[in-house]
Coordinates of C-alpha atoms in Angstrom, one line a residue:
X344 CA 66.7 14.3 -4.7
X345 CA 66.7 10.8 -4.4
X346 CA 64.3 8.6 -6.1
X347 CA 61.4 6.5 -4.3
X348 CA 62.4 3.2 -3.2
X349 CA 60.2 0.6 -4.7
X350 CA 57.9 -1.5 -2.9
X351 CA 59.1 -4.8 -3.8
X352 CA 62.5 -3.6 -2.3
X353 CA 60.6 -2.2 0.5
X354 CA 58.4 -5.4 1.6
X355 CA 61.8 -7.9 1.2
X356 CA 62.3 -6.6 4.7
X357 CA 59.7 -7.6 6.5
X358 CA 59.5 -10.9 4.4
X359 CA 62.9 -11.6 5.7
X360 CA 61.9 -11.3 9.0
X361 CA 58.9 -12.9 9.5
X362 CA 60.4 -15.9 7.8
X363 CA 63.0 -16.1 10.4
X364 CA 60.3 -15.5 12.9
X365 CA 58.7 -18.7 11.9
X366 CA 61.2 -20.9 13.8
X367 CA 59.9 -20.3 16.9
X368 CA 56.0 -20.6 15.9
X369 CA 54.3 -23.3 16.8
X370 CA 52.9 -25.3 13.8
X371 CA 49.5 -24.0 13.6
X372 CA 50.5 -20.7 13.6
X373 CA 53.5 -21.1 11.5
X374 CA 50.7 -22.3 8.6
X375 CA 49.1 -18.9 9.4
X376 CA 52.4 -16.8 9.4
X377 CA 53.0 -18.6 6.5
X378 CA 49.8 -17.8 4.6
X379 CA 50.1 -14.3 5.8
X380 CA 53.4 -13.4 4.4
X381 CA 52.4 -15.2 1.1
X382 CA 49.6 -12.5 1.1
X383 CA 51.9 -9.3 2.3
X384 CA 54.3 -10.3 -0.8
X385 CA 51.4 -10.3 -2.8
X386 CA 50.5 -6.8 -1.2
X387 CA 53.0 -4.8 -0.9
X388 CA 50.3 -2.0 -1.6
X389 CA 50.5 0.6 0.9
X390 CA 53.7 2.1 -0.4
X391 CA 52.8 1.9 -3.9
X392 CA 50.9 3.8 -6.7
X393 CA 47.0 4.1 -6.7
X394 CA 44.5 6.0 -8.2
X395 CA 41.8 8.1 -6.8
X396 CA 38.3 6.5 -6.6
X397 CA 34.9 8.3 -6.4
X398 CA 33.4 7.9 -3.4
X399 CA 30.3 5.3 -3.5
X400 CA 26.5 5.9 -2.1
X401 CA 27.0 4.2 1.3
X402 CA 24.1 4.0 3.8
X403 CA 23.6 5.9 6.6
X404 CA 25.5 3.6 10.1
X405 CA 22.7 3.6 13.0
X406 CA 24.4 2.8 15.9
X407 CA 22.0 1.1 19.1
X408 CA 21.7 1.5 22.3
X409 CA 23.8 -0.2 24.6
X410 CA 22.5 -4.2 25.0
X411 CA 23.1 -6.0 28.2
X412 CA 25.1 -9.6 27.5
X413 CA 25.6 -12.4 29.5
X414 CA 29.5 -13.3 28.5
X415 CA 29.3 -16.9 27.1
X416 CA 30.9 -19.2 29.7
X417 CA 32.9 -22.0 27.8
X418 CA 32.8 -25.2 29.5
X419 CA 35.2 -28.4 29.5
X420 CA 33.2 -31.4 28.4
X421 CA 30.6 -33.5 29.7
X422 CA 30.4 -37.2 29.0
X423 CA 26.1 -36.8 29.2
X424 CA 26.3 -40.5 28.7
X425 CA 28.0 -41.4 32.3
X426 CA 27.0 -44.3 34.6
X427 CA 25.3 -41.4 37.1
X428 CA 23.0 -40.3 33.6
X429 CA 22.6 -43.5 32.7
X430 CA 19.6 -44.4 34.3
X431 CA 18.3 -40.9 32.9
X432 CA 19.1 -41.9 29.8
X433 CA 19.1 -44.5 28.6
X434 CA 21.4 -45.7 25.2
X435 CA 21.0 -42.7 23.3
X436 CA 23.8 -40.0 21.8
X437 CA 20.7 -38.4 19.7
X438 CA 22.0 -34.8 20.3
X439 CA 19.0 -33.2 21.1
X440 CA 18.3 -35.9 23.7
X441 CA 21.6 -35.2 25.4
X442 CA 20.9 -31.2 25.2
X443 CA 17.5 -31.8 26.7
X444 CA 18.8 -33.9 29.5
X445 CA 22.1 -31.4 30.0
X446 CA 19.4 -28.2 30.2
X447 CA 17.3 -30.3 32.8
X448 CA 19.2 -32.3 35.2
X449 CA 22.8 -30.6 34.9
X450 CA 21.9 -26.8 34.3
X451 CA 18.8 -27.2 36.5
X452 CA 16.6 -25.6 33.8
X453 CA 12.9 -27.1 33.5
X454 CA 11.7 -27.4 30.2
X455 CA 9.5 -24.9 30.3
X456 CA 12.1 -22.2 30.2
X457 CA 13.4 -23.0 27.2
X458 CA 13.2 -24.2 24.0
X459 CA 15.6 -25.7 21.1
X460 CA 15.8 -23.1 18.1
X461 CA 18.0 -24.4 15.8
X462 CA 20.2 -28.1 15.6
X463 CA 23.0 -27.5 13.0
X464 CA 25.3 -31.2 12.0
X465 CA 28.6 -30.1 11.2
X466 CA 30.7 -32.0 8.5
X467 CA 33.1 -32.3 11.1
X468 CA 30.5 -34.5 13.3
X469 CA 29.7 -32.2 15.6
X470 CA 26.1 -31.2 16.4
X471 CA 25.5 -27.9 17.6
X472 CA 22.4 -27.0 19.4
X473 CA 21.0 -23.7 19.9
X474 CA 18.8 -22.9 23.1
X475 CA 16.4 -20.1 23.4
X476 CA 15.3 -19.0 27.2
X477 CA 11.2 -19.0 27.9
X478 CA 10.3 -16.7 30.5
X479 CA 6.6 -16.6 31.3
X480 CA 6.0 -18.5 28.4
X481 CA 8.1 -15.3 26.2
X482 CA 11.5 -15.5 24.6
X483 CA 14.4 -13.7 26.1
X484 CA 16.1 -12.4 23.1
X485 CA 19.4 -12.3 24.5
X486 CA 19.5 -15.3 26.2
X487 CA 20.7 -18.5 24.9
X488 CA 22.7 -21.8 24.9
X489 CA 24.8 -23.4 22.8
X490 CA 26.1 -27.0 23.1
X491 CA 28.6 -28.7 21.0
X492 CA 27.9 -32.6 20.9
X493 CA 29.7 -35.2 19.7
X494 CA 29.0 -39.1 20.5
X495 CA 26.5 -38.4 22.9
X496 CA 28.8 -35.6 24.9
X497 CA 28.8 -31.8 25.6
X498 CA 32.2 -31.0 23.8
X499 CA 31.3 -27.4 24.8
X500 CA 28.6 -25.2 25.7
X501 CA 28.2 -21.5 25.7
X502 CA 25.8 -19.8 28.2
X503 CA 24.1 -16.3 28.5
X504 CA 20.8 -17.3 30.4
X505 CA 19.5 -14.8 32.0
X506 CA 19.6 -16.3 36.3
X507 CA 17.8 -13.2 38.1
X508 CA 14.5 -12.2 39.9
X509 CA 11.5 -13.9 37.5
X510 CA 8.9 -11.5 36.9
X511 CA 5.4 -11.0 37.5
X512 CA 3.2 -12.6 34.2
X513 CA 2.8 -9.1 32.4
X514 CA -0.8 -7.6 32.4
X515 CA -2.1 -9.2 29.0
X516 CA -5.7 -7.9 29.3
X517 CA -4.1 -4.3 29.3
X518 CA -1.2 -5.0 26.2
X519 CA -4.3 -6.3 24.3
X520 CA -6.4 -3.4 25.0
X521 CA -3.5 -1.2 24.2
X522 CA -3.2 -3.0 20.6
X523 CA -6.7 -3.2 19.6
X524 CA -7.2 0.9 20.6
X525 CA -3.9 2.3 19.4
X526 CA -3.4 4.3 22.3
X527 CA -0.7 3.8 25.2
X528 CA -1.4 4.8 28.8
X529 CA 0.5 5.2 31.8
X530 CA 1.6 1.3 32.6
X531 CA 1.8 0.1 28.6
X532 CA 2.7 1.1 25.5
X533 CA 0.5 0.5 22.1
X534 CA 2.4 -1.3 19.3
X535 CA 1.7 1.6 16.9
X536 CA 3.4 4.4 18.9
X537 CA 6.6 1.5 20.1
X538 CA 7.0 1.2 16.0
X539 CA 6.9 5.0 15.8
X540 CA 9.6 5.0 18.0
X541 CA 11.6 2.6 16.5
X542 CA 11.2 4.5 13.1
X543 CA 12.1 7.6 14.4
X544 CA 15.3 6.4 16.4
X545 CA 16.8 4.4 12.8
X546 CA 16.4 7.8 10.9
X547 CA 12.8 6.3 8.8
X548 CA 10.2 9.4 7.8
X549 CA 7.5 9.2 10.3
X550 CA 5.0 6.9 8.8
X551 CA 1.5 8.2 8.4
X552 CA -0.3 5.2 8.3
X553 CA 0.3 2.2 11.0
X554 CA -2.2 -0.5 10.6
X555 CA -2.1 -3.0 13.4
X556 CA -3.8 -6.1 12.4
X557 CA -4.0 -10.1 14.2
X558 CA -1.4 -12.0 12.7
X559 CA -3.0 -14.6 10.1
X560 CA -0.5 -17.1 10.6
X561 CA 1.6 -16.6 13.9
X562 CA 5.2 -18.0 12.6
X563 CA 8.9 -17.4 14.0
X564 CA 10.6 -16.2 11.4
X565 CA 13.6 -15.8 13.8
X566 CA 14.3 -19.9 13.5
X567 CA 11.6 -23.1 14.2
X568 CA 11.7 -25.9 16.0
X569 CA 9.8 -29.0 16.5
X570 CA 9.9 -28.5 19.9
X571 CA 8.1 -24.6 19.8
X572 CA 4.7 -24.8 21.2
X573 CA 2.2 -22.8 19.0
X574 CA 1.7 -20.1 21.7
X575 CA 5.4 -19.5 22.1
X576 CA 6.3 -16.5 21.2
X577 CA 4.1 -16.3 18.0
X578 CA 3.4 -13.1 15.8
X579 CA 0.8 -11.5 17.4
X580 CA 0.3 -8.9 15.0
X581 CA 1.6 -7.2 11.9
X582 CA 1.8 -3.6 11.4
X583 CA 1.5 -2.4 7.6
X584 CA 2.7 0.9 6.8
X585 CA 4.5 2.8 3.3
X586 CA 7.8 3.0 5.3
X587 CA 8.3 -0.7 5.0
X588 CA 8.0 -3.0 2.5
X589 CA 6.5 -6.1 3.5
X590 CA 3.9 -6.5 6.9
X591 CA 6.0 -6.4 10.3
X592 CA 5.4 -8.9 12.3
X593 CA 5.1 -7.8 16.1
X594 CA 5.7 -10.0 19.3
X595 CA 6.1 -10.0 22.9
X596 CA 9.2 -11.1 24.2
X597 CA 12.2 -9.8 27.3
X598 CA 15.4 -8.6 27.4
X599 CA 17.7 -8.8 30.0
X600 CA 19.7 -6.2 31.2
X601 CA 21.9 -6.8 34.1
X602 CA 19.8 -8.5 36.6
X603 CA 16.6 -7.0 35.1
X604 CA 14.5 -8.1 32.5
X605 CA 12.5 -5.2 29.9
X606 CA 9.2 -6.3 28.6
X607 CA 9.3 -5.5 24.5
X608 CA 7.5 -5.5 21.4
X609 CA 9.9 -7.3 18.8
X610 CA 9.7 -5.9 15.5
X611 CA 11.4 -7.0 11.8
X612 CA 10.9 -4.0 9.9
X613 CA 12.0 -4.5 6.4
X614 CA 12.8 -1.7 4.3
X615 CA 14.9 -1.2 0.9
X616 CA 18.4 -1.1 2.0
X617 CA 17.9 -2.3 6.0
X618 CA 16.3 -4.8 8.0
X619 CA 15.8 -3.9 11.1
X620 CA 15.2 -6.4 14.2
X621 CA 14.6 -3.7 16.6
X622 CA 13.2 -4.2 20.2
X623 CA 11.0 -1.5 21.9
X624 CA 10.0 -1.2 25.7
X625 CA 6.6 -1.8 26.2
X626 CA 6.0 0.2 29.5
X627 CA 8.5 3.2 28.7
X628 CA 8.5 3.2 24.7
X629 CA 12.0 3.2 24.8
X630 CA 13.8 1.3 22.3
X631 CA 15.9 -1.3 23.7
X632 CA 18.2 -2.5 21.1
X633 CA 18.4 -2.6 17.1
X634 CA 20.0 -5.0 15.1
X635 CA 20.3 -4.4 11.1
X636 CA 20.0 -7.7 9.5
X637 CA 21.7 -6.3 6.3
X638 CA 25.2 -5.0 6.6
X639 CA 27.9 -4.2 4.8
X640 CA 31.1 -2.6 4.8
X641 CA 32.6 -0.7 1.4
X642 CA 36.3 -1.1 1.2
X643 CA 38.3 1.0 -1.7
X644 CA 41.0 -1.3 -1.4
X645 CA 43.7 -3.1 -4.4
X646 CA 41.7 -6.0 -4.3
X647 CA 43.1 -9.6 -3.8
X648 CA 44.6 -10.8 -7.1
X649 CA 46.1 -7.6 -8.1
X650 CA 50.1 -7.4 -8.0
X651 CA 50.0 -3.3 -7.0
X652 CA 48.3 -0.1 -8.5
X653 CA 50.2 -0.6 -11.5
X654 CA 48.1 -3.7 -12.7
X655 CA 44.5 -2.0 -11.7
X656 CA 43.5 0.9 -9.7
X657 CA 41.3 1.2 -6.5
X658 CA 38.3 -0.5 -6.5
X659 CA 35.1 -0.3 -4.2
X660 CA 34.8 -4.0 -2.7
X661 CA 31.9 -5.4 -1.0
X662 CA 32.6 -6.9 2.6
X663 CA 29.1 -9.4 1.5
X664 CA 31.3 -10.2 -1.9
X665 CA 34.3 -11.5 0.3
X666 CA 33.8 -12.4 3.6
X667 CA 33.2 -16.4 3.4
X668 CA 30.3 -17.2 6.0
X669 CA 31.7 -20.3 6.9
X670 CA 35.1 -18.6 8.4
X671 CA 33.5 -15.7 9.4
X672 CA 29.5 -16.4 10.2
X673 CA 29.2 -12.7 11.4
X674 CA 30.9 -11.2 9.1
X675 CA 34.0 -9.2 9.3
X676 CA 33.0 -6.4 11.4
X677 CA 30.8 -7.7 14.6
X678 CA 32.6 -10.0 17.4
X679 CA 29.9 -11.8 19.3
X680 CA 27.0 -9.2 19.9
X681 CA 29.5 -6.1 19.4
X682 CA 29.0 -4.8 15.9
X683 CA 31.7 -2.2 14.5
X684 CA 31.5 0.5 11.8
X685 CA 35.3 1.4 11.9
X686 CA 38.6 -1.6 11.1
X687 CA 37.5 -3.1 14.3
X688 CA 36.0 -7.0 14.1
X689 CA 36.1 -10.6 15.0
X690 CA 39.3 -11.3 13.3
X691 CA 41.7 -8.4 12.8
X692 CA 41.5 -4.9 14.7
X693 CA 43.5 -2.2 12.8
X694 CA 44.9 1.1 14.2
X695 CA 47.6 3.6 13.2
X696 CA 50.7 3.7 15.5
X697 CA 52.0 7.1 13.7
X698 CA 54.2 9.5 15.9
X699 CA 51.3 11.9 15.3
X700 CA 48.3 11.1 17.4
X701 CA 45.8 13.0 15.5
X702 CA 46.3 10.2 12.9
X703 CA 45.9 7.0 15.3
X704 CA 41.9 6.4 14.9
X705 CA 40.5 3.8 13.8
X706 CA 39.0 4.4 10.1
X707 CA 35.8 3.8 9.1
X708 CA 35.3 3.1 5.2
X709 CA 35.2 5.7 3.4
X710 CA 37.1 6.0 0.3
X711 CA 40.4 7.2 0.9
X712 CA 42.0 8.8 -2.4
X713 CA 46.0 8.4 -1.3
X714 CA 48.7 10.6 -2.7
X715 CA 51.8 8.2 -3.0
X716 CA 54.1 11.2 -3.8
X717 CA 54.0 12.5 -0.4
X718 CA 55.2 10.8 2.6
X719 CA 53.3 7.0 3.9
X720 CA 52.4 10.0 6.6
X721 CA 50.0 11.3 4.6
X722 CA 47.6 8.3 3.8
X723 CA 47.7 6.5 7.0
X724 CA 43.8 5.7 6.6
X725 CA 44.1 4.5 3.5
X726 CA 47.1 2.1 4.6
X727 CA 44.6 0.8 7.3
X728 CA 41.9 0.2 5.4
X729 CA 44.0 -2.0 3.2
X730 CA 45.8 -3.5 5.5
X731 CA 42.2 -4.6 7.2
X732 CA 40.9 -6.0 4.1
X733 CA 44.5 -7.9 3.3
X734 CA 44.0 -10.0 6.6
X735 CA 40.6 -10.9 6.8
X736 CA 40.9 -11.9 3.4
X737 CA 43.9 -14.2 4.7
X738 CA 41.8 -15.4 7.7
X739 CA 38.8 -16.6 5.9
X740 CA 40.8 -19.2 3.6
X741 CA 43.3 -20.3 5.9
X742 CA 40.2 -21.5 8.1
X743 CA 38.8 -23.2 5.5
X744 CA 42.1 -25.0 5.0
X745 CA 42.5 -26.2 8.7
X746 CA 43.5 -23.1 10.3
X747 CA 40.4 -23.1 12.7
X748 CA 39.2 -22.0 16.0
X749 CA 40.7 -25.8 17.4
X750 CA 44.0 -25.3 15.5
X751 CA 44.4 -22.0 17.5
X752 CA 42.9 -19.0 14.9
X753 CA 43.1 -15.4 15.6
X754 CA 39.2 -14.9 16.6
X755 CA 37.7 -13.0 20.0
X756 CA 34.2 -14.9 19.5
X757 CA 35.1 -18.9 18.9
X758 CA 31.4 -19.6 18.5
X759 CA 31.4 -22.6 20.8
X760 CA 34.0 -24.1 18.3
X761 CA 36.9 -24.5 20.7
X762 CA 40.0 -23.4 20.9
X763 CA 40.5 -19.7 22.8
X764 CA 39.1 -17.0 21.7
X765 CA 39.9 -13.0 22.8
X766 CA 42.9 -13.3 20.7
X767 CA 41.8 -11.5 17.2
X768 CA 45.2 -10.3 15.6
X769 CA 46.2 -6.7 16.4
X770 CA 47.7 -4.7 13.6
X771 CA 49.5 -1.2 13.9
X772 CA 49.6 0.4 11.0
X773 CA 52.7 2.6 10.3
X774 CA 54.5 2.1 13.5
X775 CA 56.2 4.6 14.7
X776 CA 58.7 2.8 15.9
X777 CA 60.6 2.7 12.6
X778 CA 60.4 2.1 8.7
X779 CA 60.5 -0.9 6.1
X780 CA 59.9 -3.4 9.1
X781 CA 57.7 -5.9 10.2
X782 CA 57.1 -8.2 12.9
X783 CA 54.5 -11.0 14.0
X784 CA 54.1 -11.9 17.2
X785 CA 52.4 -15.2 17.8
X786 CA 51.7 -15.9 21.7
X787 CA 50.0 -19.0 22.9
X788 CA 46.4 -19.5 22.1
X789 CA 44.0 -16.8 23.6

């Protein structure tokens, strides 16, 4: 019987041939092939010993319904400060001043259909302005702007404003009536049985007590502005109740879906392990969409650092313990509005390529215990799992040394950054194609 081969004479390999790879890579991604293959000799961890780790308390995944989004439309620049703008305005690169005048007179947007959330100055110079759309003096929650700016120009801008049918002012006198009773009717929901829904769809006991209560100090906890009039889209109320932990602040606001927009109740329902952003239909009671402001992933993974098994056994790593924000602002499992619970995510996407194809889903994170005396057959999951935590870790530092959305990064969601995006890198596990190989394929960007 022939003894195992090891793993550092396994990985030599595909070292060996993604260094001869290189010659035909461009220079931005050779840095990343580079950085990459640094990491896989570091990790050469999916052939090698590890020990079995107990499987951690993990929270429960709620998955949401199906939210309509506008694609973001990337834009080539705009020089806001040419002699056709000049008259409009005049001697100024002050980068909310060139958003407002983009929204108004190249967009065709009046200013009473949006307002500025958020203005972020980058250390790169950049200024990037985030735009929230105003329908009927209420926020649509999935409809915004971005601009890039730079020296009084639009570098980029990304756009998901919603452009259909405007409707009728909702019936205030009859949403009021519906909050101050507690009851819903035919045409509108109450606030107390729309956050009874939304509790029962994310999985919370059915609360007993629901106070609704004015707001004492309407405030958007969602981002401020200068620029928010007091009556847009304030807190309206607060519910209290024992299944959450602080007051819930409740407000009116659309979202679009398709060429339709959904009056809701917003809520941020804070509990002990979930915050929930969750947006209820205030004719139908239907919940809308649910976003979890806390998330997390659990990988039991060899963790960066460690040689193989042999120098420290499976741990239980926390995806908010490694992910950098500035790399990866979303996180490592959500591209854009498309949140994941499996090796799927803005960066990397991870699948099996075994010959067996009961064995070529994606993984969620559970802990894996792999038995490296039996064939690399037998822990494909774990392999994956790994394999997804190796790469994003090699993702987040190589953009903070350069290797950014400009410079041509593996990301489907550039964030208005530049560069292509739709290109995260696609891993197959295992292939089935043959053993102790690897290859890297580095097309153009996007």
């Amino acid at each position: 019987m022939l003894s195992p081969i090891s793993p550092t004479v396994r990985i030599l390999p595909a070292i060996l041939i993604a260094i001869l790879g290189l010659r035909q890579i461009g220079p931005h991604k050779r840095f990343a092939a580079l950085f990459l293959v640094a990491l896989l000799v570091l990790h050469a961890l999916t052939q090698v010993h590890a020990s079995q780790v107990a499987p951690a308390a993990q929270r429960s995944v709620k998955k949401s319904p199906t939210i309509f989004n506008q694609p973001f439309k990337i834009l080539p620049p705009v020089n806001s400060l040419d002699a056709a703008n000049a008259q409009l305005l005049p001697d100024t690169t002050d980068p909310r001043d060139v958003a407002k005048e983009h929204l108004t007179a190249t967009l065709g947007f009046p200013e009473n259909e949006w307002v500025i959330k958020n203005v972020v100055k980058t250390s790169t110079g950049v200024t990037a302005v985030y735009v929230r759309q105003l329908i009927n003096g209420l926020e649509v929650v999935n409809g915004d702007i971005n601009l890039n700016i730079q020296n009084g120009q639009v570098k980029s801008i990304g756009d998901s404003f919603y452009r259909g049918a405007r409707p009728s002012q909702p019936d205030l006198a009859a949403l009021s009536a519906a909050a101050s009773s507690g009851l819903s009717s035919s045409s509108v929901q109450s606030p107390v049985d729309a956050f009874k829904s939304l509790a029962a769809f994310v999985g919370s006991p059915s609360p007993t007590t629901v106070h609704v209560e004015p707001s004492p100090t309407p405030t958007d906890q969602t981002g401020t502005s200068d620029d928010l009039p007091p009556t847009t889209n304030p807190a309206l109320f607060q519910i209290t109740s024992e299944i959450a932990k602080q007051p819930v602040p409740v407000r009116r606001a659309y979202v679009q879906d398709g060429n339709n927009l959904k009056l809701v109740y917003s809520f941020q329902l804070q509990q002990e392990d979930n915050w929930y952003h969750g947006h209820v239909n205030a004719v139908t009671g239907d919940v809308e969409a649910v976003n979890d402001w806390i998330a997390n992933a659990i990988y039991p993974v060899i963790p960066v650092g460690v040689a193989s098994p042999d120098a420290g056994p499976i741990v239980n790593v926390n995806e908010n313990d490694v992910a950098l924000t500035y790399a990866s602002p979303q996180g490592w499992h959500k591209a854009g509005m498309l949140a994941f619970t499996d090796t799927r995510g803005n960066n990397v996407d991870k699948i099996p390529l075994t010959s067996d194809p009961a064995k070529n889903g994606r993984p969620d994170f559970r802990p894996f215990a792999p038995d490296f005396t039996k064939i690399a057959g037998q822990y494909t999951a774990g392999a994956t799992v790994q394999l997804n935590y190796v790469l994003n870790s090699a993702h987040d530092p190589a953009y903070q040394h350069g290797f950014d959305e400009v410079s041509g990064n593996f990301q489907i969601e550039n964030f208005g950054n530049g560069g292509f995006g739709d290109d995260a890198m696609k891993e197959l596990v295992q292939h089935r194609e043959g053993v102790i190989n690897a290859f890297f394929s580095t097309p153009p960007d996007g």
